């Protein structure tokens, strides 16, 4: 178990994550995390852990089983390996997001695209760099979510990585269902169409939950 310091409730962030770069934050329960595809067709690799016990982390099998779908969209819950919700998608203007494609690495790039790609930076590198800030290492990396990546599944089970369905300004908004640690890799991949062969910046915002219905700003 690796505990993580939870930031005070009043701390909020708005960050433009450069192309190929990592990002991370602890998001308090109830807060909203918004990922905006600023320029369109940019994959965002994503992992989430319980902030108080990082042995509890996102589980693709639990998530897929819970919703009966390999794609994520509004209403999807990101489930942990203890089958508890970590985050819920409360808004999605793109339409669907990938749970199967995984994170690019030097090894997978070499296998798929040739040995000349080995020096290229990859999502696994970003996860390791950012995760190290919280005491996480390679054994803590699991199958991840790929926001905005288009990975169709054919009838025979074949997967493809094809041109994205996103566009500039589209966003996905997630509510934290517990205090969570989020790791992001703004995907550096240039060998397939997941980033349109040109990685671009995304914006990530952490904001407080909206006021409850009927709430007033002060005394009458």
Coordinates of N, CA and C in Angstrom, one line a residue:
X1 N 0.8 -1.2 0.0 CA 0.0 0.0 0.0 C 0.9 1.2 0.0
X2 N 0.6 2.2 -0.9 CA 1.3 3.4 -1.0 C 0.4 4.6 -0.8
X3 N 0.3 5.2 0.4 CA -0.6 6.3 0.7 C -0.2 7.5 -0.1
X4 N -1.1 8.3 -0.4 CA -0.9 9.6 -1.2 C -1.5 10.7 -0.4
X5 N -0.8 11.8 -0.3 CA -1.3 13.0 0.3 C -2.5 13.6 -0.5
X6 N -3.6 13.8 0.1 CA -4.8 14.4 -0.5 C -4.8 15.9 -0.4
X7 N -4.9 16.6 -1.5 CA -4.8 18.1 -1.4 C -6.1 18.6 -0.8
X8 N -6.0 19.8 -0.2 CA -7.1 20.5 0.4 C -8.2 20.7 -0.6
X9 N -9.5 20.8 -0.1 CA -10.6 20.9 -0.9 C -10.6 22.1 -1.8
X10 N -10.0 23.2 -1.4 CA -10.1 24.4 -2.1 C -9.1 24.5 -3.3
X11 N -8.2 23.5 -3.4 CA -7.2 23.5 -4.5 C -7.8 23.0 -5.7
X12 N -7.8 23.7 -6.8 CA -8.3 23.3 -8.1 C -7.2 23.6 -9.2
X13 N -7.2 22.9 -10.3 CA -6.2 23.1 -11.3 C -6.8 23.2 -12.7
X14 N -6.2 24.0 -13.6 CA -6.5 24.0 -15.0 C -5.1 24.0 -15.7
X15 N -4.8 22.9 -16.5 CA -3.5 22.7 -17.0 C -3.6 22.4 -18.5
X16 N -2.8 23.0 -19.3 CA -2.7 22.6 -20.7 C -1.5 21.6 -20.7
X17 N -1.7 20.4 -21.0 CA -0.7 19.4 -21.1 C -0.1 19.3 -22.5
X18 N 1.2 19.6 -22.6 CA 1.8 19.6 -23.9 C 1.8 18.3 -24.6
X19 N 2.0 18.3 -25.9 CA 2.1 17.0 -26.6 C 3.2 16.1 -26.0
X20 N 2.9 14.8 -25.9 CA 3.8 13.8 -25.5 C 4.1 13.9 -24.0
X21 N 3.5 14.8 -23.2 CA 3.8 15.0 -21.8 C 3.0 14.2 -20.8
X22 N 3.5 13.9 -19.6 CA 2.7 13.3 -18.6 C 2.0 14.4 -17.7
X23 N 1.0 13.9 -16.9 CA 0.3 14.8 -15.9 C -0.2 13.9 -14.9
X24 N -0.4 14.4 -13.7 CA -1.0 13.7 -12.6 C -1.6 14.6 -11.6
X25 N -2.6 14.1 -10.8 CA -3.2 14.9 -9.7 C -4.0 13.9 -8.8
X26 N -4.1 14.3 -7.6 CA -5.1 13.7 -6.7 C -6.4 14.5 -6.8
X27 N -7.5 13.8 -7.1 CA -8.8 14.4 -7.3 C -9.7 13.9 -6.1
X28 N -10.2 14.9 -5.4 CA -11.0 14.6 -4.2 C -12.4 14.0 -4.6
X29 N -12.9 13.2 -3.8 CA -14.2 12.6 -4.0 C -15.3 13.7 -4.3
X30 N -16.0 13.5 -5.4 CA -17.0 14.4 -5.8 C -16.6 15.5 -6.7
X31 N -15.3 15.7 -6.8 CA -14.8 16.7 -7.8 C -14.9 16.2 -9.2
X32 N -14.8 17.1 -10.2 CA -14.9 16.8 -11.6 C -13.6 17.0 -12.3
X33 N -13.2 16.0 -13.1 CA -12.0 16.1 -13.9 C -12.4 16.1 -15.4
X34 N -12.1 17.2 -16.1 CA -12.4 17.4 -17.5 C -11.2 17.3 -18.4
X35 N -11.3 16.4 -19.4 CA -10.2 16.3 -20.4 C -10.7 16.9 -21.7
X36 N -10.1 17.9 -22.2 CA -10.6 18.6 -23.4 C -9.6 18.3 -24.5
X37 N -10.1 17.8 -25.6 CA -9.2 17.6 -26.8 C -9.1 18.9 -27.6
X38 N -8.1 19.7 -27.4 CA -8.0 21.0 -27.9 C -8.0 21.1 -29.4
X39 N -7.3 20.2 -30.0 CA -7.1 20.3 -31.5 C -7.7 19.1 -32.2
X40 N -8.2 18.1 -31.5 CA -8.9 17.0 -32.2 C -7.9 15.8 -32.5
X41 N -8.5 14.6 -32.3 CA -7.8 13.4 -32.7 C -6.5 13.2 -31.9
X42 N -6.6 13.4 -30.6 CA -5.4 13.2 -29.7 C -5.8 12.2 -28.6
X43 N -5.1 11.1 -28.6 CA -5.4 10.0 -27.6 C -4.8 10.5 -26.2
X44 N -5.5 10.1 -25.2 CA -5.0 10.5 -23.8 C -5.1 9.2 -23.0
X45 N -3.9 8.6 -22.7 CA -3.9 7.4 -21.9 C -4.0 7.7 -20.4
X46 N -4.7 6.9 -19.7 CA -5.3 7.3 -18.4 C -5.3 6.1 -17.4
X47 N -4.8 6.3 -16.2 CA -4.8 5.3 -15.1 C -5.4 6.0 -13.9
X48 N -6.1 5.3 -13.0 CA -6.6 5.8 -11.8 C -6.5 4.8 -10.7
X49 N -6.1 5.4 -9.5 CA -5.9 4.6 -8.3 C -6.6 5.2 -7.1
X50 N -6.9 4.4 -6.1 CA -7.4 4.9 -4.8 C -6.3 5.7 -4.2
X51 N -6.5 6.9 -3.9 CA -5.5 7.8 -3.4 C -4.9 7.4 -2.0
X52 N -5.7 6.6 -1.3 CA -5.3 6.2 0.1 C -4.7 4.8 0.1
X53 N -4.9 4.0 -1.0 CA -4.4 2.7 -1.1 C -4.2 2.4 -2.6
X54 N -3.0 2.6 -3.1 CA -2.8 2.5 -4.6 C -2.8 1.0 -5.1
X55 N -2.9 0.1 -4.1 CA -3.1 -1.3 -4.5 C -4.5 -1.5 -5.1
X56 N -5.4 -0.6 -4.8 CA -6.7 -0.5 -5.4 C -6.7 0.4 -6.6
X57 N -6.8 -0.2 -7.8 CA -6.6 0.6 -9.0 C -7.6 0.2 -10.1
X58 N -7.6 1.0 -11.2 CA -8.5 0.7 -12.3 C -8.3 -0.7 -12.8
X59 N -9.5 -1.3 -13.1 CA -9.5 -2.7 -13.7 C -10.3 -2.7 -14.9
X60 N -9.7 -2.9 -16.1 CA -10.4 -3.0 -17.3 C -11.4 -4.1 -17.3
X61 N -11.1 -5.3 -16.8 CA -12.0 -6.4 -16.8 C -13.3 -6.1 -16.0
X62 N -13.1 -5.5 -14.8 CA -14.2 -5.2 -13.9 C -15.1 -4.1 -14.6
X63 N -14.4 -3.2 -15.2 CA -15.1 -2.1 -15.8 C -16.0 -2.6 -17.0
X64 N -15.4 -3.4 -17.9 CA -16.1 -3.9 -19.0 C -17.3 -4.8 -18.6
X65 N -17.0 -5.7 -17.5 CA -18.1 -6.6 -17.0 C -19.2 -5.8 -16.4
X66 N -18.9 -4.7 -15.7 CA -19.9 -4.0 -15.0 C -20.9 -3.3 -15.9
X67 N -20.4 -2.8 -17.1 CA -21.3 -2.1 -18.0 C -21.7 -2.9 -19.2
X68 N -21.0 -4.1 -19.4 CA -21.4 -4.9 -20.6 C -21.0 -4.3 -21.9
X69 N -19.9 -3.5 -21.9 CA -19.5 -2.8 -23.1 C -18.0 -2.5 -23.0
X70 N -17.3 -2.7 -24.2 CA -15.9 -2.4 -24.1 C -15.6 -0.9 -24.4
X71 N -16.6 -0.1 -24.7 CA -16.4 1.3 -24.9 C -16.9 2.1 -23.8
X72 N -16.3 3.2 -23.5 CA -16.8 4.1 -22.4 C -17.5 5.3 -23.0
X73 N -18.5 5.8 -22.3 CA -19.2 7.0 -22.6 C -20.0 7.5 -21.4
X74 N -20.9 8.4 -21.6 CA -21.6 9.0 -20.4 C -22.3 7.9 -19.7
X75 N -22.1 7.9 -18.3 CA -22.7 6.8 -17.5 C -21.8 5.7 -17.2
X76 N -20.7 5.6 -17.9 CA -19.7 4.5 -17.6 C -19.0 4.7 -16.3
X77 N -18.8 3.7 -15.5 CA -18.1 3.7 -14.3 C -16.7 3.0 -14.4
X78 N -15.7 3.7 -14.0 CA -14.4 3.1 -14.0 C -14.2 2.3 -12.7
X79 N -14.2 1.0 -12.8 CA -14.3 0.1 -11.6 C -12.8 -0.3 -11.2
X80 N -12.7 -0.6 -9.9 CA -11.4 -1.0 -9.4 C -11.3 -2.5 -9.4
X81 N -10.1 -3.0 -9.1 CA -9.9 -4.4 -9.0 C -10.6 -5.0 -7.8
X82 N -11.2 -4.2 -6.9 CA -12.1 -4.7 -5.9 C -13.6 -4.5 -6.3
X83 N -13.8 -4.2 -7.5 CA -15.1 -4.0 -8.1 C -15.9 -2.9 -7.4
X84 N -15.2 -1.8 -7.1 CA -15.8 -0.6 -6.6 C -15.6 0.6 -7.6
X85 N -16.5 1.5 -7.7 CA -16.4 2.6 -8.7 C -15.3 3.6 -8.2
X86 N -14.4 3.9 -9.0 CA -13.4 5.0 -8.8 C -13.8 6.3 -9.3
X87 N -14.3 6.3 -10.6 CA -14.8 7.5 -11.3 C -15.9 7.1 -12.2
X88 N -16.8 8.1 -12.5 CA -17.9 7.9 -13.4 C -17.9 9.0 -14.4
X89 N -18.1 8.6 -15.7 CA -18.2 9.6 -16.8 C -19.6 10.2 -16.7
X90 N -19.6 11.5 -16.4 CA -20.8 12.3 -16.3 C -21.2 13.1 -17.5
X91 N -20.2 13.3 -18.4 CA -20.5 14.0 -19.7 C -19.4 13.5 -20.7
X92 N -19.9 13.3 -21.9 CA -19.0 12.9 -23.0 C -19.5 13.5 -24.3
X93 N -18.8 14.4 -24.9 CA -19.2 15.0 -26.2 C -18.5 14.3 -27.4
X94 N -17.7 13.3 -27.1 CA -17.1 12.6 -28.2 C -17.9 11.4 -28.7
X95 N -18.3 10.5 -27.7 CA -19.2 9.4 -28.1 C -18.7 8.1 -27.6
X96 N -17.4 7.8 -27.7 CA -17.0 6.5 -27.2 C -15.5 6.6 -27.0
X97 N -14.9 5.8 -26.1 CA -13.5 5.8 -25.7 C -13.1 4.3 -25.5
X98 N -11.8 4.1 -25.7 CA -11.2 2.7 -25.8 C -10.8 2.2 -24.4
X99 N -11.0 0.9 -24.2 CA -10.5 0.2 -23.0 C -9.5 -0.9 -23.3
X100 N -9.3 -1.2 -24.6 CA -8.6 -2.4 -25.0 C -7.2 -2.1 -25.6
X101 N -6.9 -1.0 -26.1 CA -5.7 -0.8 -26.9 C -4.4 -0.7 -26.1
X102 N -4.5 -0.4 -24.8 CA -3.3 -0.4 -24.0 C -2.5 0.9 -24.2
X103 N -1.3 0.9 -23.6 CA -0.4 2.0 -23.7 C 0.8 1.6 -24.6
X104 N 1.2 2.5 -25.4 CA 2.4 2.3 -26.3 C 3.6 2.2 -25.4
X105 N 4.6 1.4 -25.8 CA 5.9 1.3 -25.1 C 7.0 1.2 -26.1
X106 N 8.2 1.3 -25.7 CA 9.3 1.1 -26.6 C 9.3 -0.3 -27.2
X107 N 8.9 -1.3 -26.3 CA 8.9 -2.7 -26.8 C 7.8 -2.9 -27.8
X108 N 6.6 -2.4 -27.6 CA 5.5 -2.6 -28.5 C 5.7 -1.9 -29.8
X109 N 6.3 -0.7 -29.7 CA 6.7 0.1 -30.9 C 7.6 -0.7 -31.8
X110 N 8.7 -1.3 -31.1 CA 9.7 -2.0 -31.9 C 9.0 -3.2 -32.6
X111 N 8.1 -3.9 -31.8 CA 7.5 -5.1 -32.4 C 6.6 -4.7 -33.6
X112 N 5.8 -3.6 -33.5 CA 4.9 -3.3 -34.5 C 5.5 -2.5 -35.6
X113 N 6.4 -1.6 -35.3 CA 6.8 -0.6 -36.3 C 8.3 -0.7 -36.7
X114 N 9.1 -1.5 -36.0 CA 10.5 -1.6 -36.4 C 11.5 -1.1 -35.3
X115 N 12.7 -1.7 -35.4 CA 13.7 -1.3 -34.3 C 14.1 0.1 -34.3
X116 N 13.9 0.8 -35.4 CA 14.2 2.3 -35.5 C 13.4 3.1 -34.6
X117 N 12.2 2.6 -34.1 CA 11.3 3.3 -33.2 C 11.7 3.2 -31.8
X118 N 12.7 2.4 -31.4 CA 12.9 2.1 -30.0 C 13.3 3.4 -29.2
X119 N 14.0 4.3 -29.7 CA 14.3 5.6 -28.9 C 13.1 6.5 -28.7
X120 N 12.0 6.3 -29.4 CA 10.9 7.2 -29.3 C 10.3 7.1 -27.9
X121 N 9.9 8.3 -27.4 CA 9.2 8.3 -26.1 C 7.8 7.7 -26.2
X122 N 7.3 7.0 -25.1 CA 6.1 6.3 -25.2 C 5.3 6.5 -23.9
X123 N 4.0 6.1 -24.0 CA 3.1 6.3 -22.8 C 3.6 5.6 -21.6
X124 N 4.1 4.4 -21.7 CA 4.7 3.7 -20.5 C 5.7 4.5 -19.9
X125 N 6.6 5.2 -20.6 CA 7.6 6.0 -20.1 C 6.9 7.2 -19.3
X126 N 5.9 7.8 -19.8 CA 5.2 8.8 -19.1 C 4.6 8.3 -17.8
X127 N 3.9 7.2 -17.8 CA 3.3 6.6 -16.6 C 4.4 6.3 -15.6
X128 N 5.6 5.8 -16.0 CA 6.6 5.5 -15.0 C 7.2 6.8 -14.4
X129 N 7.4 7.8 -15.3 CA 7.9 9.1 -14.8 C 6.9 9.7 -13.8
X130 N 5.7 9.8 -14.1 CA 4.7 10.4 -13.2 C 4.4 9.6 -12.0
X131 N 4.3 8.3 -12.2 CA 4.0 7.4 -11.1 C 5.0 7.4 -10.1
X132 N 6.3 7.6 -10.5 CA 7.4 7.6 -9.5 C 7.2 8.7 -8.5
X133 N 6.5 9.7 -8.8 CA 6.3 10.8 -7.8 C 5.5 10.3 -6.6
X134 N 4.8 9.2 -6.8 CA 3.9 8.7 -5.8 C 4.3 7.3 -5.3
X135 N 5.5 6.9 -5.6 CA 6.0 5.6 -5.2 C 5.6 4.4 -6.1
X136 N 5.0 4.7 -7.2 CA 4.6 3.7 -8.1 C 5.6 3.3 -9.1
X137 N 5.6 2.0 -9.5 CA 6.6 1.5 -10.5 C 6.0 0.7 -11.6
X138 N 6.8 0.0 -12.3 CA 6.3 -0.7 -13.5 C 5.2 -1.8 -13.1
X139 N 5.4 -2.4 -12.0 CA 4.4 -3.5 -11.6 C 3.1 -2.9 -11.2
X140 N 3.0 -1.6 -11.0 CA 1.7 -0.9 -10.7 C 1.0 -0.5 -12.0
X141 N 1.5 -0.7 -13.1 CA 0.9 -0.3 -14.4 C -0.1 -1.5 -14.8
X142 N -1.3 -1.1 -15.1 CA -2.3 -2.1 -15.6 C -2.9 -1.6 -16.9
X143 N -3.7 -2.4 -17.5 CA -4.4 -2.0 -18.7 C -5.2 -0.7 -18.5
X144 N -5.0 0.2 -19.4 CA -5.5 1.6 -19.2 C -6.6 2.0 -20.1
X145 N -7.2 3.1 -19.7 CA -8.2 3.8 -20.6 C -7.5 4.6 -21.6
X146 N -8.0 4.7 -22.9 CA -7.5 5.6 -23.9 C -8.6 6.5 -24.3
X147 N -8.7 7.7 -23.7 CA -9.7 8.6 -24.1 C -9.5 9.1 -25.5
X148 N -10.5 9.2 -26.3 CA -10.5 9.7 -27.6 C -9.9 8.7 -28.7
X149 N -9.3 7.6 -28.2 CA -8.7 6.7 -29.2 C -9.7 5.8 -29.8
X150 N -9.7 5.6 -31.1 CA -10.7 4.9 -31.9 C -10.2 3.5 -32.2
X151 N -10.7 2.5 -31.4 CA -10.2 1.1 -31.6 C -11.4 0.2 -31.8
X152 N -11.8 0.1 -33.1 CA -13.0 -0.7 -33.4 C -12.7 -2.2 -33.2
X153 N -13.7 -2.9 -32.8 CA -13.6 -4.4 -32.6 C -14.4 -5.0 -33.7
X154 N -13.8 -5.8 -34.6 CA -14.4 -6.5 -35.7 C -15.2 -7.8 -35.1
X155 N -16.0 -8.4 -36.0 CA -16.8 -9.5 -35.6 C -15.9 -10.7 -35.2
X156 N -14.7 -10.8 -35.8 CA -13.8 -11.9 -35.4 C -12.9 -11.6 -34.2
X157 N -13.2 -10.4 -33.6 CA -12.4 -10.1 -32.4 C -11.2 -9.2 -32.7
X158 N -10.9 -9.0 -34.0 CA -9.7 -8.2 -34.4 C -9.9 -6.8 -34.0
X159 N -8.8 -6.2 -33.4 CA -8.8 -4.8 -33.0 C -8.0 -4.0 -34.1
X160 N -8.4 -2.7 -34.3 CA -7.7 -1.8 -35.1 C -7.5 -0.5 -34.4
X161 N -6.4 0.2 -34.8 CA -6.2 1.6 -34.3 C -6.3 2.4 -35.5
X162 N -7.4 3.2 -35.6 CA -7.7 3.9 -36.8 C -8.0 5.4 -36.6
X163 N -8.3 6.1 -37.6 CA -8.5 7.6 -37.4 C -9.5 7.9 -36.4
X164 N -9.3 8.9 -35.6 CA -10.1 9.2 -34.4 C -11.5 9.8 -34.8
X165 N -12.4 9.8 -33.9 CA -13.7 10.3 -34.1 C -13.9 11.6 -33.3
X166 N -12.8 12.1 -32.7 CA -12.9 13.3 -31.9 C -12.7 14.5 -32.8
X167 N -12.8 15.7 -32.2 CA -12.7 17.0 -32.9 C -12.3 18.1 -31.9
X168 N -11.8 19.2 -32.4 CA -11.3 20.2 -31.5 C -12.5 20.7 -30.5
X169 N -12.1 20.7 -29.2 CA -13.0 21.2 -28.2 C -13.9 20.2 -27.6
X170 N -13.9 18.9 -28.1 CA -14.7 17.9 -27.4 C -14.1 17.5 -26.1
X171 N -15.0 17.1 -25.2 CA -14.5 16.9 -23.8 C -15.2 15.6 -23.2
X172 N -14.5 15.1 -22.2 CA -15.0 14.0 -21.4 C -14.9 14.5 -19.9
X173 N -16.0 14.4 -19.1 CA -16.0 14.8 -17.7 C -16.2 13.6 -16.8
X174 N -15.3 13.5 -15.8 CA -15.4 12.4 -14.9 C -15.6 12.9 -13.5
X175 N -16.5 12.2 -12.7 CA -16.7 12.6 -11.3 C -15.9 11.5 -10.5
X176 N -15.1 12.0 -9.5 CA -14.4 11.1 -8.7 C -15.4 10.5 -7.6
X177 N -15.5 9.2 -7.6 CA -16.4 8.5 -6.6 C -15.6 8.2 -5.3
X178 N -14.3 8.5 -5.3 CA -13.5 8.4 -4.1 C -12.4 9.3 -4.3
X179 N -11.6 9.5 -3.2 CA -10.3 10.3 -3.5 C -9.4 9.4 -4.3
X180 N -9.0 10.0 -5.5 CA -8.3 9.1 -6.5 C -7.0 9.8 -6.9
X181 N -6.1 9.0 -7.3 CA -4.9 9.5 -8.0 C -5.0 9.2 -9.4
X182 N -4.8 10.2 -10.3 CA -5.0 10.1 -11.7 C -3.6 10.3 -12.4
X183 N -3.2 9.3 -13.2 CA -2.0 9.5 -14.1 C -2.4 9.6 -15.5
X184 N -1.8 10.5 -16.2 CA -2.2 10.7 -17.6 C -0.9 10.8 -18.5
X185 N -1.0 10.1 -19.6 CA 0.0 10.3 -20.7 C -0.6 10.9 -21.9
X186 N -0.3 12.1 -22.3 CA -0.8 12.7 -23.5 C 0.0 12.1 -24.6
X187 N -0.6 11.1 -25.2 CA 0.1 10.1 -26.0 C 1.1 10.6 -27.1
X188 N 2.4 10.1 -27.0 CA 3.4 10.6 -28.0 C 3.4 9.8 -29.3
X189 N 2.5 8.8 -29.5 CA 2.6 7.9 -30.6 C 2.5 8.6 -31.9
X190 N 3.5 8.3 -32.8 CA 3.5 8.9 -34.2 C 3.5 7.9 -35.3
X191 N 3.4 6.6 -34.9 CA 3.5 5.5 -35.9 C 2.1 5.0 -36.3
X192 N 1.0 5.4 -35.7 CA -0.3 5.0 -36.1 C -1.2 6.2 -36.0
X193 N -2.5 6.1 -36.5 CA -3.4 7.2 -36.6 C -4.0 7.7 -35.3
X194 N -3.6 7.1 -34.1 CA -4.4 7.5 -32.9 C -4.2 9.0 -32.5
X195 N -3.1 9.6 -33.0 CA -3.0 11.1 -32.8 C -2.9 11.8 -34.1
X196 N -3.4 11.2 -35.1 CA -3.3 11.8 -36.5 C -1.9 12.0 -36.9
X197 N -1.0 11.2 -36.3 CA 0.4 11.2 -36.6 C 1.1 12.5 -36.1
X198 N 0.4 13.3 -35.4 CA 0.9 14.6 -34.9 C 0.4 14.9 -33.5
X199 N 1.0 14.5 -32.5 CA 0.5 14.7 -31.1 C 0.3 16.2 -30.8
X200 N -0.8 16.5 -30.1 CA -1.1 17.9 -29.8 C -1.5 18.0 -28.3
X201 N -1.7 19.2 -27.9 CA -1.9 19.5 -26.5 C -3.4 19.2 -26.1
X202 N -3.6 18.9 -24.8 CA -5.0 18.8 -24.3 C -5.1 19.6 -23.0
X203 N -6.3 19.9 -22.6 CA -6.5 20.7 -21.4 C -7.1 19.8 -20.4
X204 N -6.6 19.8 -19.1 CA -7.2 19.1 -18.0 C -7.6 20.0 -16.9
X205 N -8.8 20.0 -16.5 CA -9.3 20.8 -15.4 C -9.9 20.0 -14.3
X206 N -9.5 20.3 -13.1 CA -10.1 19.7 -11.9 C -11.0 20.8 -11.2
X207 N -12.2 20.5 -11.0 CA -13.2 21.6 -10.5 C -14.1 21.0 -9.4
X208 N -14.6 21.8 -8.6 CA -15.5 21.3 -7.5 C -16.8 20.8 -8.1
X209 N -17.6 20.0 -7.4 CA -18.9 19.6 -8.0 C -19.9 20.7 -8.1
X210 N -20.8 20.6 -9.0 CA -21.8 21.7 -9.2 C -22.7 21.8 -7.9
X211 N -23.2 22.9 -7.6 CA -24.1 23.1 -6.4 C -25.3 22.2 -6.6
X212 N -25.8 21.7 -5.4 CA -27.0 20.8 -5.4 C -28.2 21.6 -5.9
X213 N -29.1 20.9 -6.6 CA -30.3 21.5 -7.1 C -31.1 22.2 -6.0
X214 N -31.5 23.4 -6.2 CA -32.2 24.2 -5.2 C -31.4 24.9 -4.2
X215 N -30.0 24.8 -4.3 CA -29.1 25.5 -3.4 C -29.2 27.0 -3.7
X216 N -29.1 27.8 -2.7 CA -29.1 29.2 -2.8 C -27.8 29.8 -2.4
X217 N -27.5 31.0 -2.8 CA -26.2 31.6 -2.5 C -26.1 32.3 -1.2
X218 N -27.2 32.4 -0.5 CA -27.2 33.1 0.8 C -28.5 33.1 1.5
X219 N -28.6 33.8 2.6 CA -29.9 33.9 3.3 C -30.9 34.8 2.6
X220 N -32.1 34.5 2.8 CA -33.2 35.3 2.2 C -33.2 36.7 2.8

